[in-house]
Coordinates of C-alpha atoms and ligand atoms in Angstrom, one line a residue:
M1 CA -21.5 -66.1 26.1
K2 CA -25.6 -65.3 25.0
E3 CA -26.2 -63.6 28.5
K4 CA -23.4 -61.5 27.8
I5 CA -24.2 -60.9 24.0
A6 CA -27.5 -59.9 25.5
D7 CA -25.9 -57.6 28.3
I8 CA -24.0 -55.7 25.8
R9 CA -27.0 -55.6 23.4
G10 CA -28.5 -53.5 26.9
Q11 CA -26.2 -50.9 27.3
I12 CA -26.2 -49.7 22.9
E13 CA -30.0 -49.7 23.0
A14 CA -28.9 -46.9 26.5
D15 CA -26.3 -45.3 25.4
A16 CA -28.0 -44.7 21.9
G17 CA -30.9 -42.7 23.5
Q18 CA -28.4 -39.9 24.3
L19 CA -25.8 -40.1 20.6
N20 CA -27.0 -36.1 20.6
S21 CA -23.3 -34.6 19.4
P22 CA -21.6 -36.0 16.5
E23 CA -18.9 -36.2 19.2
A24 CA -21.4 -38.8 21.6
V25 CA -21.7 -41.4 18.0
E26 CA -17.6 -41.2 17.3
A27 CA -17.4 -41.6 21.0
F28 CA -20.2 -44.5 20.7
R29 CA -19.1 -46.3 17.4
I30 CA -14.8 -46.4 19.7
R31 CA -16.5 -47.9 22.5
Y32 CA -18.4 -51.0 20.3
L33 CA -17.0 -50.8 16.9
G34 CA -13.4 -49.8 17.6
K35 CA -10.8 -52.1 17.7
K36 CA -10.8 -53.1 22.0
G37 CA -14.0 -52.1 21.1
A38 CA -17.2 -54.1 22.9
V39 CA -18.8 -56.0 19.9
T40 CA -15.7 -56.2 17.9
L41 CA -13.6 -58.3 21.1
L42 CA -16.8 -60.3 20.8
F43 CA -16.0 -61.3 17.2
K44 CA -12.5 -62.2 18.8
E45 CA -13.6 -64.9 22.3
L46 CA -16.3 -66.8 19.4
G47 CA -13.0 -68.9 19.0
S48 CA -13.1 -70.6 22.5
V49 CA -16.9 -70.8 21.9
D50 CA -17.9 -74.6 21.6
K51 CA -17.9 -75.6 18.1
A52 CA -21.6 -76.7 18.8
D53 CA -22.6 -73.7 19.6
R54 CA -20.3 -70.9 17.3
P55 CA -22.8 -70.4 14.4
E56 CA -25.9 -69.6 16.7
V57 CA -23.2 -67.9 18.7
G58 CA -21.7 -66.1 15.3
K59 CA -25.3 -65.2 13.9
L60 CA -25.7 -63.2 17.5
I61 CA -22.8 -61.0 16.6
N62 CA -23.7 -60.6 13.6
E63 CA -27.1 -58.8 14.3
L64 CA -25.5 -57.1 17.2
R65 CA -23.2 -55.6 15.4
A66 CA -25.8 -54.6 12.2
L67 CA -28.1 -52.9 15.3
T68 CA -25.2 -51.2 16.7
T69 CA -24.2 -49.4 12.9
E70 CA -27.7 -49.1 12.2
K71 CA -28.1 -46.8 16.1
M72 CA -24.8 -45.0 15.4
N73 CA -25.9 -44.1 11.1
G74 CA -28.6 -42.8 12.0
A75 CA -27.6 -40.1 15.3
A76 CA -25.0 -39.7 13.0
A77 CA -27.3 -38.6 10.5
Q78 CA -28.9 -36.1 13.0
A79 CA -25.7 -34.6 14.7
G80 CA -23.8 -34.3 11.4
P81 CA -20.2 -34.1 10.6
I82 CA -17.7 -33.4 13.8
R83 CA -16.7 -29.8 13.0
S84 CA -12.5 -29.7 13.7
K85 CA -10.8 -26.5 14.3
D86 CA -10.4 -25.6 10.8
W87 CA -13.7 -26.0 9.9
I88 CA -15.3 -23.9 7.3
D89 CA -19.0 -23.1 6.6
L90 CA -18.7 -22.7 2.8
T91 CA -21.7 -20.9 3.6
L92 CA -21.1 -17.5 5.2
N93 CA -20.2 -14.9 3.4
G94 CA -16.8 -13.8 2.9
R95 CA -15.1 -11.4 5.1
R96 CA -14.3 -8.0 3.4
P97 CA -10.8 -6.9 3.2
A98 CA -10.7 -3.8 5.1
I99 CA -9.8 -1.6 2.1
G100 CA -7.5 1.4 2.7
R101 CA -8.5 4.4 2.2
K102 CA -6.5 7.8 0.4
H103 CA -5.8 9.9 2.4
P104 CA -7.2 14.2 2.3
L105 CA -4.2 15.5 1.0
T106 CA -4.0 13.0 -0.8
I107 CA -7.0 14.2 -2.6
V108 CA -6.8 16.8 -3.4
A109 CA -3.3 17.0 -5.1
E110 CA -4.3 14.6 -7.3
E111 CA -7.6 16.4 -8.1
F112 CA -5.8 18.9 -8.2
R113 CA -2.8 17.8 -10.5
Q114 CA -5.6 17.1 -12.8
I115 CA -6.8 20.0 -13.0
F116 CA -3.7 21.3 -13.9
A117 CA -3.2 18.9 -16.2
R118 CA -5.7 20.2 -18.3
L119 CA -4.6 23.3 -18.3
G120 CA -1.1 22.2 -19.7
F121 CA 1.3 22.3 -17.0
S122 CA 3.8 19.2 -16.1
V123 CA 4.7 18.5 -12.3
A124 CA 8.1 19.6 -11.0
E125 CA 10.0 18.8 -7.4
G126 CA 12.5 20.0 -5.3
P127 CA 14.2 18.9 -1.8
E128 CA 12.4 20.2 1.6
V129 CA 15.9 21.2 2.9
E130 CA 16.9 23.8 0.6
S131 CA 19.4 26.3 0.5
D132 CA 18.8 29.7 1.5
Y133 CA 20.0 31.1 -1.3
L134 CA 16.6 29.4 -3.6
N135 CA 14.3 29.6 -1.6
F136 CA 15.4 33.2 -0.3
E137 CA 17.7 35.6 -2.5
A138 CA 16.6 34.2 -5.5
L139 CA 13.1 35.1 -5.3
N140 CA 14.2 38.8 -4.4
I141 CA 14.0 38.3 -0.3
P142 CA 18.6 39.9 0.7
K143 CA 19.4 38.5 4.6
L144 CA 17.9 41.4 6.4
H145 CA 14.6 41.7 4.1
P146 CA 11.2 42.2 6.9
A147 CA 10.2 39.6 4.4
R148 CA 12.2 37.3 5.8
D149 CA 10.1 37.8 8.4
M150 CA 7.1 36.8 8.1
Q151 CA 8.2 32.8 7.2
D152 CA 9.8 33.0 10.2
T153 CA 12.7 30.3 9.5
L154 CA 13.8 27.1 10.9
Y155 CA 17.1 26.7 10.1
I156 CA 19.2 24.3 9.4
S157 CA 22.5 25.3 9.6
D158 CA 23.4 29.3 8.0
E159 CA 22.7 28.6 4.1
L160 CA 19.9 25.7 4.8
V161 CA 16.9 25.9 5.9
L162 CA 13.4 23.7 5.7
R163 CA 11.7 25.4 2.9
T164 CA 9.1 28.3 4.4
H165 CA 7.5 27.2 0.1
T166 CA 7.9 26.0 -3.1
S167 CA 8.7 28.5 -4.7
P168 CA 12.4 27.8 -5.0
V169 CA 11.1 25.3 -7.3
Q170 CA 10.2 28.3 -9.3
I171 CA 14.2 29.1 -9.6
R172 CA 14.9 25.1 -9.8
T173 CA 12.6 25.6 -13.0
M174 CA 14.0 28.1 -14.9
M175 CA 17.9 27.2 -13.6
T176 CA 18.2 24.3 -15.7
G177 CA 15.2 25.0 -18.6
N178 CA 14.4 27.7 -21.0
P179 CA 11.3 29.3 -21.6
P180 CA 8.4 28.4 -21.9
F181 CA 8.2 26.8 -18.6
R182 CA 4.6 25.7 -17.3
V183 CA 4.7 23.4 -14.6
I184 CA 3.2 22.8 -10.9
A185 CA 5.2 21.7 -7.8
P186 CA 3.5 20.0 -4.6
G187 CA 5.1 19.7 -1.6
R188 CA 5.7 20.0 2.0
V189 CA 7.3 23.1 3.7
Y190 CA 8.5 24.1 7.4
R191 CA 7.4 27.5 8.8
R192 CA 7.7 28.1 12.7
D193 CA 3.6 29.0 12.9
T194 CA 1.9 28.8 16.0
L195 CA -0.3 26.1 15.7
D196 CA -4.6 27.3 15.2
A197 CA -7.2 25.9 13.4
S198 CA -6.2 27.0 9.9
H199 CA -2.2 26.9 10.7
S200 CA 0.1 23.6 11.0
P201 CA 4.3 24.7 11.0
C202 CA 4.0 21.8 8.0
F203 CA 1.9 22.1 5.8
H204 CA 1.2 21.3 1.9
Q205 CA 1.9 23.9 -0.7
V206 CA 1.3 23.5 -4.5
E207 CA 3.6 26.0 -6.9
G208 CA 2.3 27.2 -10.1
L209 CA 4.8 28.9 -13.0
C210 CA 4.0 29.9 -16.3
V211 CA 6.5 31.9 -18.1
D212 CA 6.4 32.5 -22.2
K213 CA 5.8 35.1 -24.5
G214 CA 3.2 37.6 -24.3
V215 CA 2.0 36.2 -20.2
S216 CA -0.5 39.1 -18.9
L217 CA -2.3 39.5 -14.6
G218 CA -5.5 38.2 -16.8
D219 CA -4.0 35.0 -17.8
L220 CA -3.8 34.5 -14.1
K221 CA -6.4 35.4 -13.3
A222 CA -8.2 33.3 -16.2
V223 CA -6.7 30.2 -14.8
L224 CA -7.0 30.5 -10.8
S225 CA -10.7 31.1 -11.6
T226 CA -11.1 28.0 -13.7
F227 CA -8.9 26.4 -11.6
S228 CA -11.5 26.5 -8.5
K229 CA -14.2 26.6 -10.0
Q230 CA -13.0 22.9 -11.3
M231 CA -11.7 22.7 -7.6
F232 CA -15.3 23.9 -5.6
G233 CA -18.3 24.2 -7.8
A234 CA -19.7 26.4 -10.3
N235 CA -20.7 28.2 -7.2
T236 CA -17.7 29.1 -5.5
K237 CA -17.0 32.8 -5.0
V238 CA -13.2 34.5 -5.2
R239 CA -11.8 37.3 -4.6
F240 CA -8.2 38.9 -5.0
R241 CA -6.7 41.3 -2.5
P242 CA -3.3 43.3 -3.7
S243 CA -0.2 41.9 -1.8
F244 CA 3.0 41.7 -1.5
F245 CA 5.4 39.4 -2.7
P246 CA 9.6 40.3 -3.2
F247 CA 9.5 37.9 -6.7
T248 CA 5.8 39.0 -7.5
E249 CA 4.7 43.0 -8.7
P250 CA 2.2 43.4 -8.7
S251 CA 1.1 40.6 -6.2
A252 CA -2.4 39.2 -5.1
E253 CA -3.7 36.6 -2.3
M254 CA -6.7 35.2 -3.5
D255 CA -9.9 33.8 -0.6
I256 CA -12.2 31.3 -1.1
W257 CA -15.6 31.5 0.5
W258 CA -15.8 29.2 3.0
E259 CA -19.2 27.7 4.6
S260 CA -18.5 25.2 7.9
S261 CA -20.0 24.5 10.4
K262 CA -18.8 27.6 12.8
G263 CA -20.0 29.9 9.5
G264 CA -18.8 31.1 6.3
R265 CA -16.3 33.6 6.4
W266 CA -13.6 34.6 4.0
L267 CA -10.5 31.8 3.9
E268 CA -6.9 32.6 1.7
L269 CA -6.4 30.0 -0.4
L270 CA -3.5 31.3 -2.4
G271 CA -0.6 34.2 -3.3
C272 CA 0.0 34.9 -6.5
G273 CA 1.5 37.8 -9.4
M274 CA 3.4 38.0 -12.3
V275 CA 6.8 37.2 -12.0
N276 CA 9.2 39.7 -10.6
P277 CA 11.6 41.0 -13.7
R278 CA 14.1 41.1 -11.5
V279 CA 13.9 37.5 -10.5
L280 CA 13.7 36.3 -14.0
E281 CA 17.1 38.4 -14.8
G282 CA 18.8 36.2 -12.0
V283 CA 17.9 32.8 -13.8
D284 CA 19.4 34.5 -17.0
V285 CA 15.3 34.7 -18.2
D286 CA 15.5 38.3 -20.4
P287 CA 12.0 39.7 -19.2
A288 CA 12.2 42.3 -22.3
V289 CA 10.9 38.7 -24.1
Y290 CA 8.9 36.5 -21.6
S291 CA 6.7 37.9 -18.7
G292 CA 5.5 34.9 -16.3
Y293 CA 3.1 34.2 -13.2
A294 CA 2.8 32.6 -9.7
F295 CA 0.9 31.3 -7.1
G296 CA 1.0 29.1 -4.2
L297 CA -1.2 27.4 -2.9
G298 CA -2.0 25.5 0.2
I299 CA -3.4 22.4 0.0
D300 CA -4.5 21.9 3.8
R301 CA -6.5 24.8 2.9
M302 CA -7.3 23.5 0.2
A303 CA -8.7 20.5 1.4
M304 CA -10.1 22.1 4.0
L305 CA -12.9 24.1 1.5
K306 CA -13.8 20.9 0.1
F307 CA -14.6 18.6 2.2
G308 CA -15.5 21.5 4.8
I309 CA -13.0 21.0 7.7
D310 CA -12.9 23.5 10.5
D311 CA -9.8 22.0 11.7
I312 CA -6.4 21.5 10.3
R313 CA -5.3 20.3 12.6
T314 CA -7.6 17.0 11.8
L315 CA -5.3 16.8 8.7
F316 CA -2.3 15.7 10.6
E317 CA -4.1 13.2 13.6
N318 CA -4.9 10.5 12.0
D319 CA -7.6 9.7 14.0
M320 CA -9.5 6.4 12.0
R321 CA -13.2 8.2 12.5
F322 CA -11.8 11.1 10.5
L323 CA -9.6 9.7 8.4
E324 CA -12.0 7.2 7.1
Q325 CA -15.0 9.9 5.6
F326 CA -13.1 10.1 3.1
Ligands
FA5_1 C1 4.1 31.8 0.1 O1 4.4 31.2 0.3 C2 4.1 32.7 -1.8 N1 5.9 32.0 -1.8 C3 3.2 32.3 -2.4 C4 3.9 33.1 -4.0 C5 4.3 32.1 -4.7 C6 2.9 34.0 -4.0 C7 3.9 32.4 -5.6 C8 3.7 34.7 -5.1 C9 3.9 34.0 -6.3 P1 2.0 32.7 1.8 O2 2.4 32.9 3.0 O3 0.7 33.4 2.1 O4 2.5 33.1 0.7 O5 1.2 31.3 1.6 C10 0.8 30.2 0.6 C11 -0.7 29.9 1.2 O6 0.0 28.5 2.2 C12 -1.6 30.6 1.7 O7 -1.9 31.4 1.2 C13 -1.6 29.4 3.2 O8 -2.8 28.7 2.4 C14 -1.2 28.8 2.9 N2 -1.1 29.1 4.3 C15 0.7 30.0 4.9 N3 0.8 29.2 6.3 C16 -0.1 28.3 6.2 C17 0.4 27.4 7.7 N4 0.6 28.4 8.7 N5 -0.2 26.7 8.2 C18 -1.6 25.8 6.3 N6 -1.3 26.5 5.5 C19 -0.1 27.9 5.3

């Protein structure tokens, strides 16, 4: 028995030199102090030792257990705890959650809304599938009128179109209320336009409509100039060009000077004008008492101007490298 104890002691001392990982320490504990460990088994064998020798042998085994425990604790302090699979290092920095961003179109549309809220405009809405009547006829564009060609339309049926502009919301607003009106109407519109750097077949507009007593072209220019400076900065250059829309008289287009990586040029941002008296009559607003102005602006163009985006297509491609810049 004493020899056996000496053997095991030798093994313990040899093994204790190798305990360089928490797993090795644990294996050492099991090998010697576990239920069937070598030292544990020695205690069980003590019963069969001669009574006379038992105190001495017992003492030796006790010493061996103390030695094993001491070696094990010393190595464990060096090797640290076992890292289980769900072990967490509380000292590491947290992982930052990926936070989404607003799309550039949303950013400019929201800013637009805020600027016009300060100017006293509320928000109106209309459907993307619109009646031919509201998209065209009520806006003084009868069937076969050449002005329809400019908006080469996507028809759902003879009487239903994917709206080509947000102008039908002017009519919807005036049909369901009484003047004064002061609304903006943002939304998606569709045209059979060929895709290029500044045109998309599906794009976004905001309509503006103001009808009240004594509204003049001066009000229109003042509101649009104020808006341009608030949206694009105090030094923004704008120009108004005479134009034609059947639902406004006179009509104009407003361009903004556009600096992009490819140089500078005027970019058409919106169409506008004084609401045609025929349109007012059609919705039972007396043009002898009321006058108004309206405008329709491309939100995509506004985002391009605001952020120096030189191709409208990037707004719809959902390339994360592009979207993460905003
Ligand atoms: C209209 O759509 C008129 N309804 C605007 C209007 C409203 C005039 C109220 C008078 C009174 P226009 O077709 O020019 O007009 O379009 C208005 C704006 O939409 C353009 O100035 C431009 O900014 C934008 N736009 C037009 N076509 C496209 C396109 N294919 N892709 C991107 N933006 C476009």
